[in-house]
Amino acid sequence: MIQPDWISGLIGGLMIGSAAALFLLVNGRIMGASGLIGGVVDGSGWSNLIERLAFLAGLVGVPALIALATTRPDTHLTGNLLIVAIAGLAVGIGTRMANGCTSGHGVCGISRLSPRGIVATLVYLGVGAATMLIARHLLGVI
Amino acid sequence: MRALFAFLAGGLFGAGLLVSGMTDTTKVQGWLDIFGAWDPTLAFVLGGAILPMAIAWRVAAHRQSATLGTPIPPKPGVKLDTRLITGSALFGVGWALAGLCPGPAMASLSYGGTQGIIFLLSMIAGMIVWRAIDIALSNRGKAA
């Protein structure tokens, strides 16, 4: 990206919010990534399986096309597979227990002034910052 | 029609995640690293995403149902229970450790490499494990 990071952040953010707005106003659904994925993999959301799978196909397919057409983006994900596996488990259990993640609670919840969305976002941001302090600056593991 | 618009929404979401930098773990970890080299980019991502959704909720308030007939989801209660807090805290730990959350983990599937696939599989395992625990807990609740 040639433009400053905050501009691409803002443009990408507007795209994310527009996607959520489209999903709400046309399909009548909350765009929560963890709920959409979780409902497919644990069988709890099979009543609207086709709609979920179509959403996930777009979510995987369109970035794949962009990555193919441009220079392959780098996720910079750590090569420490133990950390990766622990993080994945925590994200999987946590988002289902809390019934939402950054898209559901953060984008859809805060914009609706939902107390649950606001509190969930404050908790994961706070705990995330504390985790960075401990894991990066005190333990040096990430 | 439902599937078509779901695909379009998913595609726009995925493209937005890529453009915004949400699939770049250094950006996410930089945002959470308020005691280190703090990177404020994610504030613009979140702000940019909330704006169209705030308008969409206003529009939705004047409608009976969505375009394809589904009722607009009712506002969830204000119950701030243990699950919401514990789950969000657990999510915060994982989000910081890897720098990935569920949307970006899916969006970067095609280019995230082996680590990305391991993250996604662990996340899916966690989701299935929680479902099993949840069912076991509710069965025990019924038996008592």
PDB file of N, CA, C and O in Angstrom, chain B residues 33-75:
ATOM      1  N   ASP B  33      -0.486  -3.275  21.645  1.00  0.00           N
ATOM      2  CA  ASP B  33       0.772  -3.053  22.363  1.00  0.00           C
ATOM      3  C   ASP B  33       0.861  -1.609  22.842  1.00  0.00           C
ATOM      4  O   ASP B  33       1.731  -0.852  22.412  1.00  0.00           O
ATOM      5  N   ILE B  34      -0.057  -1.243  23.759  1.00  0.00           N
ATOM      6  CA  ILE B  34      -0.084   0.155  24.211  1.00  0.00           C
ATOM      7  C   ILE B  34       1.107   0.492  25.112  1.00  0.00           C
ATOM      8  O   ILE B  34       1.414   1.645  25.332  1.00  0.00           O
ATOM      9  N   PHE B  35       1.811  -0.550  25.598  1.00  0.00           N
ATOM     10  CA  PHE B  35       2.982  -0.297  26.439  1.00  0.00           C
ATOM     11  C   PHE B  35       4.263  -0.352  25.606  1.00  0.00           C
ATOM     12  O   PHE B  35       5.363  -0.232  26.115  1.00  0.00           O
ATOM     13  N   GLY B  36       4.140  -0.591  24.292  1.00  0.00           N
ATOM     14  CA  GLY B  36       5.304  -0.662  23.405  1.00  0.00           C
ATOM     15  C   GLY B  36       5.159   0.330  22.267  1.00  0.00           C
ATOM     16  O   GLY B  36       4.793   1.488  22.479  1.00  0.00           O
ATOM     17  N   ALA B  37       5.425  -0.132  21.026  1.00  0.00           N
ATOM     18  CA  ALA B  37       5.308   0.730  19.850  1.00  0.00           C
ATOM     19  C   ALA B  37       3.869   0.704  19.369  1.00  0.00           C
ATOM     20  O   ALA B  37       3.504  -0.069  18.500  1.00  0.00           O
ATOM     21  N   TRP B  38       3.016   1.549  19.977  1.00  0.00           N
ATOM     22  CA  TRP B  38       1.581   1.511  19.710  1.00  0.00           C
ATOM     23  C   TRP B  38       1.258   1.962  18.284  1.00  0.00           C
ATOM     24  O   TRP B  38       1.775   2.965  17.799  1.00  0.00           O
ATOM     25  N   ASP B  39       0.394   1.185  17.607  1.00  0.00           N
ATOM     26  CA  ASP B  39      -0.016   1.479  16.241  1.00  0.00           C
ATOM     27  C   ASP B  39      -1.528   1.757  16.236  1.00  0.00           C
ATOM     28  O   ASP B  39      -2.330   0.855  16.465  1.00  0.00           O
ATOM     29  N   PRO B  40      -1.930   3.024  16.009  1.00  0.00           N
ATOM     30  CA  PRO B  40      -3.359   3.369  16.136  1.00  0.00           C
ATOM     31  C   PRO B  40      -4.226   3.013  14.922  1.00  0.00           C
ATOM     32  O   PRO B  40      -5.418   3.319  14.930  1.00  0.00           O
ATOM     33  N   THR B  41      -3.663   2.343  13.900  1.00  0.00           N
ATOM     34  CA  THR B  41      -4.433   2.092  12.669  1.00  0.00           C
ATOM     35  C   THR B  41      -5.803   1.468  12.932  1.00  0.00           C
ATOM     36  O   THR B  41      -6.794   1.839  12.307  1.00  0.00           O
ATOM     37  N   LEU B  42      -5.849   0.508  13.872  1.00  0.00           N
ATOM     38  CA  LEU B  42      -7.102  -0.228  14.084  1.00  0.00           C
ATOM     39  C   LEU B  42      -8.242   0.651  14.579  1.00  0.00           C
ATOM     40  O   LEU B  42      -9.409   0.302  14.388  1.00  0.00           O
ATOM     41  N   ALA B  43      -7.905   1.797  15.199  1.00  0.00           N
ATOM     42  CA  ALA B  43      -8.952   2.725  15.630  1.00  0.00           C
ATOM     43  C   ALA B  43      -9.695   3.245  14.394  1.00  0.00           C
ATOM     44  O   ALA B  43     -10.913   3.418  14.415  1.00  0.00           O
ATOM     45  N   PHE B  44      -8.953   3.466  13.304  1.00  0.00           N
ATOM     46  CA  PHE B  44      -9.571   3.937  12.061  1.00  0.00           C
ATOM     47  C   PHE B  44     -10.409   2.828  11.428  1.00  0.00           C
ATOM     48  O   PHE B  44     -11.451   3.082  10.850  1.00  0.00           O
ATOM     49  N   VAL B  45      -9.931   1.583  11.541  1.00  0.00           N
ATOM     50  CA  VAL B  45     -10.677   0.446  10.997  1.00  0.00           C
ATOM     51  C   VAL B  45     -12.010   0.314  11.739  1.00  0.00           C
ATOM     52  O   VAL B  45     -13.077   0.244  11.122  1.00  0.00           O
ATOM     53  N   LEU B  46     -11.942   0.303  13.072  1.00  0.00           N
ATOM     54  CA  LEU B  46     -13.153   0.126  13.877  1.00  0.00           C
ATOM     55  C   LEU B  46     -14.116   1.298  13.667  1.00  0.00           C
ATOM     56  O   LEU B  46     -15.315   1.099  13.459  1.00  0.00           O
ATOM     57  N   GLY B  47     -13.560   2.522  13.682  1.00  0.00           N
ATOM     58  CA  GLY B  47     -14.380   3.710  13.455  1.00  0.00           C
ATOM     59  C   GLY B  47     -15.040   3.670  12.082  1.00  0.00           C
ATOM     60  O   GLY B  47     -16.227   3.935  11.933  1.00  0.00           O
ATOM     61  N   GLY B  48     -14.252   3.304  11.078  1.00  0.00           N
ATOM     62  CA  GLY B  48     -14.760   3.229   9.709  1.00  0.00           C
ATOM     63  C   GLY B  48     -15.830   2.170   9.552  1.00  0.00           C
ATOM     64  O   GLY B  48     -16.757   2.310   8.756  1.00  0.00           O
ATOM     65  N   ALA B  49     -15.720   1.084  10.306  1.00  0.00           N
ATOM     66  CA  ALA B  49     -16.696  -0.004  10.207  1.00  0.00           C
ATOM     67  C   ALA B  49     -17.985   0.323  10.954  1.00  0.00           C
ATOM     68  O   ALA B  49     -19.074  -0.059  10.525  1.00  0.00           O
ATOM     69  N   ILE B  50     -17.860   1.041  12.076  1.00  0.00           N
ATOM     70  CA  ILE B  50     -19.041   1.351  12.891  1.00  0.00           C
ATOM     71  C   ILE B  50     -19.957   2.363  12.185  1.00  0.00           C
ATOM     72  O   ILE B  50     -21.180   2.269  12.283  1.00  0.00           O
ATOM     73  N   LEU B  51     -19.345   3.290  11.430  1.00  0.00           N
ATOM     74  CA  LEU B  51     -20.121   4.356  10.781  1.00  0.00           C
ATOM     75  C   LEU B  51     -21.247   3.838   9.859  1.00  0.00           C
ATOM     76  O   LEU B  51     -22.418   4.172  10.083  1.00  0.00           O
ATOM     77  N   PRO B  52     -20.955   2.992   8.832  1.00  0.00           N
ATOM     78  CA  PRO B  52     -22.060   2.508   7.986  1.00  0.00           C
ATOM     79  C   PRO B  52     -23.071   1.672   8.770  1.00  0.00           C
ATOM     80  O   PRO B  52     -24.273   1.703   8.479  1.00  0.00           O
ATOM     81  N   MET B  53     -22.577   0.935   9.797  1.00  0.00           N
ATOM     82  CA  MET B  53     -23.480   0.092  10.582  1.00  0.00           C
ATOM     83  C   MET B  53     -24.408   0.923  11.457  1.00  0.00           C
ATOM     84  O   MET B  53     -25.570   0.548  11.673  1.00  0.00           O
ATOM     85  N   ALA B  54     -23.914   2.050  11.963  1.00  0.00           N
ATOM     86  CA  ALA B  54     -24.769   2.922  12.791  1.00  0.00           C
ATOM     87  C   ALA B  54     -25.912   3.456  11.920  1.00  0.00           C
ATOM     88  O   ALA B  54     -27.063   3.522  12.371  1.00  0.00           O
ATOM     89  N   ILE B  55     -25.587   3.803  10.665  1.00  0.00           N
ATOM     90  CA  ILE B  55     -26.626   4.270   9.732  1.00  0.00           C
ATOM     91  C   ILE B  55     -27.594   3.117   9.426  1.00  0.00           C
ATOM     92  O   ILE B  55     -28.815   3.299   9.429  1.00  0.00           O
ATOM     93  N   ALA B  56     -27.037   1.910   9.198  1.00  0.00           N
ATOM     94  CA  ALA B  56     -27.874   0.745   8.868  1.00  0.00           C
ATOM     95  C   ALA B  56     -28.870   0.443   9.987  1.00  0.00           C
ATOM     96  O   ALA B  56     -30.028   0.117   9.730  1.00  0.00           O
ATOM     97  N   TRP B  57     -28.442   0.559  11.249  1.00  0.00           N
ATOM     98  CA  TRP B  57     -29.361   0.302  12.378  1.00  0.00           C
ATOM     99  C   TRP B  57     -30.480   1.335  12.408  1.00  0.00           C
ATOM    100  O   TRP B  57     -31.624   1.017  12.735  1.00  0.00           O
ATOM    101  N   ARG B  58     -30.149   2.627  12.036  1.00  0.00           N
ATOM    102  CA  ARG B  58     -31.165   3.676  11.968  1.00  0.00           C
ATOM    103  C   ARG B  58     -32.208   3.319  10.900  1.00  0.00           C
ATOM    104  O   ARG B  58     -33.409   3.451  11.118  1.00  0.00           O
ATOM    105  N   VAL B  59     -31.703   2.892   9.720  1.00  0.00           N
ATOM    106  CA  VAL B  59     -32.596   2.510   8.612  1.00  0.00           C
ATOM    107  C   VAL B  59     -33.451   1.323   9.039  1.00  0.00           C
ATOM    108  O   VAL B  59     -34.669   1.296   8.816  1.00  0.00           O
ATOM    109  N   ALA B  60     -32.815   0.343   9.665  1.00  0.00           N
ATOM    110  CA  ALA B  60     -33.511  -0.885  10.075  1.00  0.00           C
ATOM    111  C   ALA B  60     -34.632  -0.585  11.065  1.00  0.00           C
ATOM    112  O   ALA B  60     -35.667  -1.256  11.070  1.00  0.00           O
ATOM    113  N   ALA B  61     -34.428   0.445  11.903  1.00  0.00           N
ATOM    114  CA  ALA B  61     -35.432   0.788  12.922  1.00  0.00           C
ATOM    115  C   ALA B  61     -36.763   1.206  12.293  1.00  0.00           C
ATOM    116  O   ALA B  61     -37.813   1.087  12.911  1.00  0.00           O
ATOM    117  N   HIS B  62     -36.696   1.711  11.035  1.00  0.00           N
ATOM    118  CA  HIS B  62     -37.925   2.155  10.368  1.00  0.00           C
ATOM    119  C   HIS B  62     -38.543   1.065   9.501  1.00  0.00           C
ATOM    120  O   HIS B  62     -39.473   1.319   8.745  1.00  0.00           O
ATOM    121  N   ARG B  63     -37.968  -0.143   9.555  1.00  0.00           N
ATOM    122  CA  ARG B  63     -38.449  -1.228   8.696  1.00  0.00           C
ATOM    123  C   ARG B  63     -39.006  -2.367   9.538  1.00  0.00           C
ATOM    124  O   ARG B  63     -38.554  -2.614  10.645  1.00  0.00           O
ATOM    125  N   GLN B  64     -39.974  -3.076   8.964  1.00  0.00           N
ATOM    126  CA  GLN B  64     -40.519  -4.253   9.644  1.00  0.00           C
ATOM    127  C   GLN B  64     -39.543  -5.424   9.534  1.00  0.00           C
ATOM    128  O   GLN B  64     -39.340  -6.181  10.457  1.00  0.00           O
ATOM    129  N   SER B  65     -38.981  -5.577   8.304  1.00  0.00           N
ATOM    130  CA  SER B  65     -38.096  -6.706   8.067  1.00  0.00           C
ATOM    131  C   SER B  65     -37.040  -6.318   7.037  1.00  0.00           C
ATOM    132  O   SER B  65     -37.118  -5.262   6.411  1.00  0.00           O
ATOM    133  N   ALA B  66     -36.046  -7.203   6.861  1.00  0.00           N
ATOM    134  CA  ALA B  66     -35.005  -6.974   5.865  1.00  0.00           C
ATOM    135  C   ALA B  66     -35.588  -7.192   4.465  1.00  0.00           C
ATOM    136  O   ALA B  66     -36.684  -7.733   4.322  1.00  0.00           O
ATOM    137  N   THR B  67     -34.831  -6.791   3.433  1.00  0.00           N
ATOM    138  CA  THR B  67     -35.320  -6.865   2.051  1.00  0.00           C
ATOM    139  C   THR B  67     -35.796  -8.270   1.672  1.00  0.00           C
ATOM    140  O   THR B  67     -36.799  -8.421   0.985  1.00  0.00           O
ATOM    141  N   LEU B  68     -35.084  -9.293   2.125  1.00  0.00           N
ATOM    142  CA  LEU B  68     -35.446 -10.662   1.746  1.00  0.00           C
ATOM    143  C   LEU B  68     -36.443 -11.304   2.710  1.00  0.00           C
ATOM    144  O   LEU B  68     -36.620 -12.527   2.720  1.00  0.00           O
ATOM    145  N   GLY B  69     -37.069 -10.483   3.557  1.00  0.00           N
ATOM    146  CA  GLY B  69     -38.185 -10.965   4.367  1.00  0.00           C
ATOM    147  C   GLY B  69     -37.884 -11.374   5.792  1.00  0.00           C
ATOM    148  O   GLY B  69     -38.797 -11.520   6.594  1.00  0.00           O
ATOM    149  N   THR B  70     -36.597 -11.570   6.117  1.00  0.00           N
ATOM    150  CA  THR B  70     -36.247 -11.972   7.483  1.00  0.00           C
ATOM    151  C   THR B  70     -36.468 -10.804   8.441  1.00  0.00           C
ATOM    152  O   THR B  70     -36.135  -9.669   8.106  1.00  0.00           O
ATOM    153  N   PRO B  71     -37.038 -11.053   9.621  1.00  0.00           N
ATOM    154  CA  PRO B  71     -37.194  -9.950  10.583  1.00  0.00           C
ATOM    155  C   PRO B  71     -35.826  -9.392  10.999  1.00  0.00           C
ATOM    156  O   PRO B  71     -34.852 -10.131  11.038  1.00  0.00           O
ATOM    157  N   ILE B  72     -35.771  -8.087  11.268  1.00  0.00           N
ATOM    158  CA  ILE B  72     -34.540  -7.477  11.783  1.00  0.00           C
ATOM    159  C   ILE B  72     -34.256  -8.098  13.159  1.00  0.00           C
ATOM    160  O   ILE B  72     -35.159  -8.182  13.985  1.00  0.00           O
ATOM    161  N   PRO B  73     -33.039  -8.575  13.408  1.00  0.00           N
ATOM    162  CA  PRO B  73     -32.753  -9.227  14.700  1.00  0.00           C
ATOM    163  C   PRO B  73     -33.056  -8.283  15.866  1.00  0.00           C
ATOM    164  O   PRO B  73     -32.680  -7.117  15.828  1.00  0.00           O
ATOM    165  N   PRO B  74     -33.805  -8.776  16.871  1.00  0.00           N
ATOM    166  CA  PRO B  74     -34.141  -7.921  18.013  1.00  0.00           C
ATOM    167  C   PRO B  74     -32.882  -7.554  18.805  1.00  0.00           C
ATOM    168  O   PRO B  74     -31.899  -8.279  18.762  1.00  0.00           O
ATOM    169  N   LYS B  75     -32.943  -6.413  19.475  1.00  0.00           N
ATOM    170  CA  LYS B  75     -31.799  -5.984  20.276  1.00  0.00           C
ATOM    171  C   LYS B  75     -31.591  -6.965  21.424  1.00  0.00           C
ATOM    172  O   LYS B  75     -32.549  -7.309  22.112  1.00  0.00           O
TER     173      LYS B  75
END
